[in-house]
Amino acid sequence: MDFFNLLIAFFVSKKLTLLTAFLCWRPEEVTELVKLGREAGVRVRVHLDFQRLPALPAYRTFREGMLLDIRCDNSSRVLDTASSERAFNLRHSWLIIDDSPFNVTYLENTLEDTLVLPDGDVTWASSDLMVDIYRVKDDQPVVVTSLGAMKSQIELERLWARLPTAVTRRKNLNNVYLKSATIITQPQYFKGWNDLSNRQIDTFPKVTYPLLMLCGEDLKFRFNLKQVDLYGEEHNGSFDGLVGLMQRGELELGVTSMFLRGDRWRVVHFCAETVELKGNFLFRQPSRSAVSNVFALPFSRGVWLALAAVFGAAAALLTLFGAVARRCTTDAAAPRLTLLESFTYSVGTICQQGSDLAPQLLSVRVLMFCTLLASLFAFTSYSAKIVAILQAPSDALQTVADLTRSPMDLGVQETTYKRVYFAESTDPVTQALYRRKLLPLGERAYLSVVDGIARVRTGLFAFQVEESSAYDIISKTYTEREKCGLKEIKAFTLPMVAVPVRKHSGYRDLLGARLRWQREVGLMDRFRRIWMSAKPKCDAGSGGFVSVGLADVLPAAHVLLAGALLAVLLLLLERLARAVTRTRAARLIPCADHVANHGIL
Ligand SMILES: *[C@@H]1O[C@H](CO)[C@@H](O)[C@H](O)[C@H]1NC(C)=O
Ligand SMILES: *[C@@H]1O[C@H](CO)[C@@H](O)[C@H](O)[C@H]1NC(C)=O
Ligand SMILES: *[C@@H]1O[C@H](CO)[C@@H](O)[C@H](O)[C@H]1NC(C)=O
């Protein structure tokens, strides 16, 4: 039958491969339709019983065709169910067929309670005319646009190509009010939508509000705006806050952006993403001295070895020369050039100390001079390098693993999903960090932005925070120098934030397209710059110099302490040895004193 061919051609021209049909035809007609569909590559599922309808809308990730014969008994049940469940949405292309001539009164009467919102794709096909229908809102009249008579597949494809998209055609929402809500979590700090003094509080509603107001002007609708104080968390399958209102169908649109997350996705949809967030670990690089021994850093291992070789060789040569001088000359200094004395000379040279040794042998003098000169060069570069290390900002911590190993304390910004980021992270390094540094702290790990950033300032503290709010506070409270050493390490990727709409909202595509347009022309970027602070600039030159603290010279103090302890220990040992030898001497040679006395006398 030609009519069946036309039906299938309609869905093929819309590039659909799955068709759900609500019909009350004779079995052979149904079989014919299914057969034709199969030949054209369209899978047809027919529902003849209007009392037991399948899930409407069938929410899949692909588009789907829907066919309804309006002259069937109880066809209004399908319309009603589809309206209340919002099945007239952009994923479902509906074709409503009526086998009599077009009668607009009949159409209006039949679709009186049908909710075909601007996102819907509903075509009403009478025997002589096809029309496209939608309504701006449930209390508004049906808008009927003629598409001409039912045509062949080629002609339909041409028609769809010629027809502007639904978003372009339906841009005038006739000044209706849309039920919406925004989030103000701390009303005591709210001083209007243009108040920039507390940018870190409720940033997302504030950055999204002007965008949606523009959207409202653009699409000619108004907001029936409520105020709630929570984004919405799941308890027992139902959400509270704004998401909860949407889950219960009390809202059409949320004037805020929120994280695109799987659990929320089950109950709300999102129309367009607004800003990208970074939730990195923010900290001030600890100075080098905090993470390593400054005194060992200036030279590479090769230089240390070379120096040891030079001064070792100097001591050895000096001993050798001493032996030669003792044998061949009458040099007064020669007897003192023993191995131990040469070694002491070498150590003294390293420490830039001269020696009272003044041998006459010229070769020994040349050797001493060269050793001193080598020591001078080594010492100069060593001290210069130490100063440079103490002044340069350190790059000690670069990865999450470095952070885990470092002595840094850790904190996390207090947000709805503070725990989830870490729990959901699959990266073993992040997991290790969480278990080692955050879990033992319990609730104390979660801080407000202001407190966390203040602790970052005093050092050795890394704070996982949404960057723009952190930078806002940093630019207000930090000195230039403190801004310089700031470092971020990425621990995990935050989801995008997007504008939520009611699940299967009838305005999702319309709003989404206009918001994306705002992104493309740069409006979104403009508001992002107003509300989200960028990283504060660091003027490295204007920082002055770092004063060296006790921590920086701690290794030297350790050496001093160790030396002192060793000296005390040696003293005790010497006293002990003396005591032991005395008692032994007294026991073995009781008259030794007499002998000695006689000798002296
Ligand atoms: C239409 O619905 C009524 C009640 O809802 C039912 O009694 C009747 O049988 C239905 N008709 C058909 C054709 O299914
Ligand atoms: C159109 O439909 C209405 C209501 O179903 C009916 O009263 C009217 O007579 C119809 N008009 C034509 C021209 O068929
Ligand atoms: C969650 O649901 C269970 C069973 O339905 C109920 O016993 C419990 O009280 C609910 N908890 C909350 C917080 O609503």
CSV table of C-alpha atoms in Angstrom, one decimal, residues 67-217:
chain,number,residue,atom,x,y,z
A,67,LEU,CA,3.8,6.7,15.3
A,68,LEU,CA,0.3,7.2,16.6
A,69,ASP,CA,-3.0,6.7,14.8
A,70,ILE,CA,-5.2,9.4,16.3
A,71,ARG,CA,-8.4,7.8,15.2
A,72,CYS,CA,-7.9,4.7,17.3
A,73,ASP,CA,-10.0,4.3,20.4
A,74,ASN,CA,-8.3,5.6,23.5
A,75,SER,CA,-5.5,7.2,21.5
A,76,SER,CA,-5.7,10.1,24.0
A,77,ARG,CA,-4.2,7.8,26.6
A,78,VAL,CA,-1.0,7.7,24.6
A,79,LEU,CA,-1.1,11.5,24.3
A,80,ASP,CA,-1.8,12.0,28.0
A,81,THR,CA,0.9,9.6,29.1
A,82,ALA,CA,3.4,11.1,26.7
A,83,SER,CA,2.6,14.6,27.9
A,84,SER,CA,2.9,13.9,31.6
A,85,GLU,CA,6.1,11.9,31.2
A,86,ARG,CA,7.5,14.5,28.7
A,87,ALA,CA,7.9,12.0,25.9
A,88,PHE,CA,7.5,14.8,23.3
A,89,ASN,CA,11.2,15.6,23.5
A,90,LEU,CA,14.0,16.0,21.1
A,91,ARG,CA,14.9,12.4,21.1
A,92,HIS,CA,11.5,11.3,19.8
A,93,SER,CA,10.2,12.1,16.4
A,94,TRP,CA,6.4,11.7,16.5
A,95,LEU,CA,4.1,11.3,13.6
A,96,ILE,CA,0.4,11.5,14.4
A,97,ILE,CA,-1.7,10.2,11.5
A,98,ASP,CA,-5.4,11.1,10.8
A,99,ASP,CA,-6.9,9.6,7.7
A,100,SER,CA,-9.4,12.4,7.1
A,101,PRO,CA,-8.9,15.8,5.6
A,102,PHE,CA,-7.2,18.4,7.7
A,103,ASN,CA,-9.5,20.1,10.2
A,104,VAL,CA,-7.7,22.5,12.5
A,105,THR,CA,-10.6,22.5,15.0
A,106,TYR,CA,-10.3,18.8,15.4
A,107,LEU,CA,-6.6,19.0,15.8
A,108,GLU,CA,-6.9,21.7,18.5
A,109,ASN,CA,-9.6,19.7,20.3
A,110,THR,CA,-7.6,16.5,20.2
A,111,LEU,CA,-4.3,18.0,21.4
A,112,GLU,CA,-6.0,20.3,23.9
A,113,ASP,CA,-4.1,18.8,26.9
A,114,THR,CA,-1.0,17.6,25.0
A,115,LEU,CA,2.3,19.0,26.1
A,116,VAL,CA,4.4,19.4,23.0
A,117,LEU,CA,7.1,21.9,24.1
A,118,PRO,CA,9.5,23.7,21.7
A,119,ASP,CA,12.0,20.8,21.9
A,120,GLY,CA,9.4,18.4,20.6
A,121,ASP,CA,9.4,17.1,17.1
A,122,VAL,CA,5.7,16.3,16.3
A,123,THR,CA,4.2,16.1,12.8
A,124,TRP,CA,0.5,15.7,12.3
A,125,ALA,CA,-0.4,14.1,9.0
A,126,SER,CA,-3.9,14.3,7.6
A,127,SER,CA,-4.8,12.8,4.3
A,128,ASP,CA,-4.2,16.1,2.5
A,129,LEU,CA,-1.8,18.1,4.7
A,130,MET,CA,1.2,17.7,7.0
A,131,VAL,CA,1.7,20.2,9.8
A,132,ASP,CA,4.3,20.7,12.4
A,133,ILE,CA,3.0,21.5,15.9
A,134,TYR,CA,4.3,22.7,19.2
A,135,ARG,CA,3.3,24.9,22.0
A,136,VAL,CA,5.3,27.5,23.9
A,137,LYS,CA,4.1,26.3,27.3
A,138,ASP,CA,1.3,24.2,28.7
A,139,ASP,CA,-1.1,27.1,28.9
A,140,GLN,CA,-0.4,28.5,25.5
A,141,PRO,CA,-2.2,27.6,22.2
A,142,VAL,CA,-0.8,25.1,19.7
A,143,VAL,CA,1.4,26.7,17.1
A,144,VAL,CA,0.6,25.0,13.7
A,145,THR,CA,3.0,25.3,10.8
A,146,SER,CA,2.1,23.8,7.4
A,147,LEU,CA,4.6,21.4,5.8
A,148,GLY,CA,2.6,20.8,2.6
A,149,ALA,CA,1.1,17.4,1.6
A,150,MET,CA,2.6,14.0,2.4
A,151,LYS,CA,5.4,13.4,0.0
A,152,SER,CA,7.9,10.8,-1.2
A,153,GLN,CA,11.1,10.2,0.7
A,154,ILE,CA,13.3,12.4,-1.6
A,155,GLU,CA,10.9,15.3,-1.3
A,156,LEU,CA,10.8,14.9,2.5
A,157,GLU,CA,14.5,14.9,2.8
A,158,ARG,CA,14.7,18.1,0.8
A,159,LEU,CA,12.0,19.5,3.0
A,160,TRP,CA,13.9,18.7,6.2
A,161,ALA,CA,17.1,20.2,4.7
A,162,ARG,CA,15.3,23.4,3.7
A,163,LEU,CA,13.4,23.8,7.0
A,164,PRO,CA,15.3,25.8,9.6
A,165,THR,CA,16.0,23.8,12.8
A,166,ALA,CA,13.5,23.7,15.6
A,167,VAL,CA,15.7,26.0,17.7
A,168,THR,CA,15.8,28.6,14.9
A,169,ARG,CA,12.1,28.4,14.2
A,170,ARG,CA,10.9,28.4,17.8
A,171,LYS,CA,13.0,31.2,19.3
A,172,ASN,CA,10.1,33.3,20.4
A,173,LEU,CA,8.6,32.0,23.6
A,174,ASN,CA,6.0,34.7,23.8
A,175,ASN,CA,7.0,36.1,27.1
A,176,VAL,CA,5.9,33.1,29.2
A,177,TYR,CA,7.2,32.5,32.7
A,178,LEU,CA,9.4,29.5,33.3
A,179,LYS,CA,9.6,28.1,36.7
A,180,SER,CA,13.1,28.3,37.9
A,181,ALA,CA,15.3,28.4,41.0
A,182,THR,CA,18.7,29.6,41.9
A,183,ILE,CA,21.0,28.7,44.8
A,184,ILE,CA,22.2,31.0,47.4
A,185,THR,CA,23.9,28.9,50.0
A,186,GLN,CA,24.9,31.8,52.3
A,187,PRO,CA,22.1,34.4,52.1
A,188,GLN,CA,23.8,36.5,54.8
A,189,TYR,CA,26.6,37.3,52.3
A,190,PHE,CA,24.4,37.9,49.3
A,191,LYS,CA,24.2,41.6,48.3
A,192,GLY,CA,22.9,41.3,44.8
A,193,TRP,CA,23.9,39.7,41.6
A,194,ASN,CA,26.5,42.3,40.7
A,195,ASP,CA,28.3,42.4,44.0
A,196,LEU,CA,31.9,41.3,43.4
A,197,SER,CA,33.0,41.6,47.0
A,198,ASN,CA,32.4,37.9,47.9
A,199,ARG,CA,33.2,36.2,44.7
A,200,GLN,CA,34.1,32.9,46.2
A,201,ILE,CA,30.6,32.4,47.7
A,202,ASP,CA,28.0,31.0,45.3
A,203,THR,CA,30.2,31.6,42.3
A,204,PHE,CA,28.3,29.3,40.0
A,205,PRO,CA,24.9,30.8,40.4
A,206,LYS,CA,26.4,34.3,40.1
A,207,VAL,CA,28.3,33.4,36.9
A,208,THR,CA,25.3,31.6,35.4
A,209,TYR,CA,22.7,34.2,36.3
A,210,PRO,CA,23.7,36.9,33.7
A,211,LEU,CA,24.0,34.2,31.1
A,212,LEU,CA,20.5,32.9,31.6
A,213,MET,CA,19.1,36.4,31.8
A,214,LEU,CA,20.6,37.1,28.4
A,215,CYS,CA,19.1,33.8,27.3
A,216,GLY,CA,15.7,35.0,28.5
A,217,GLU,CA,16.0,38.2,26.5
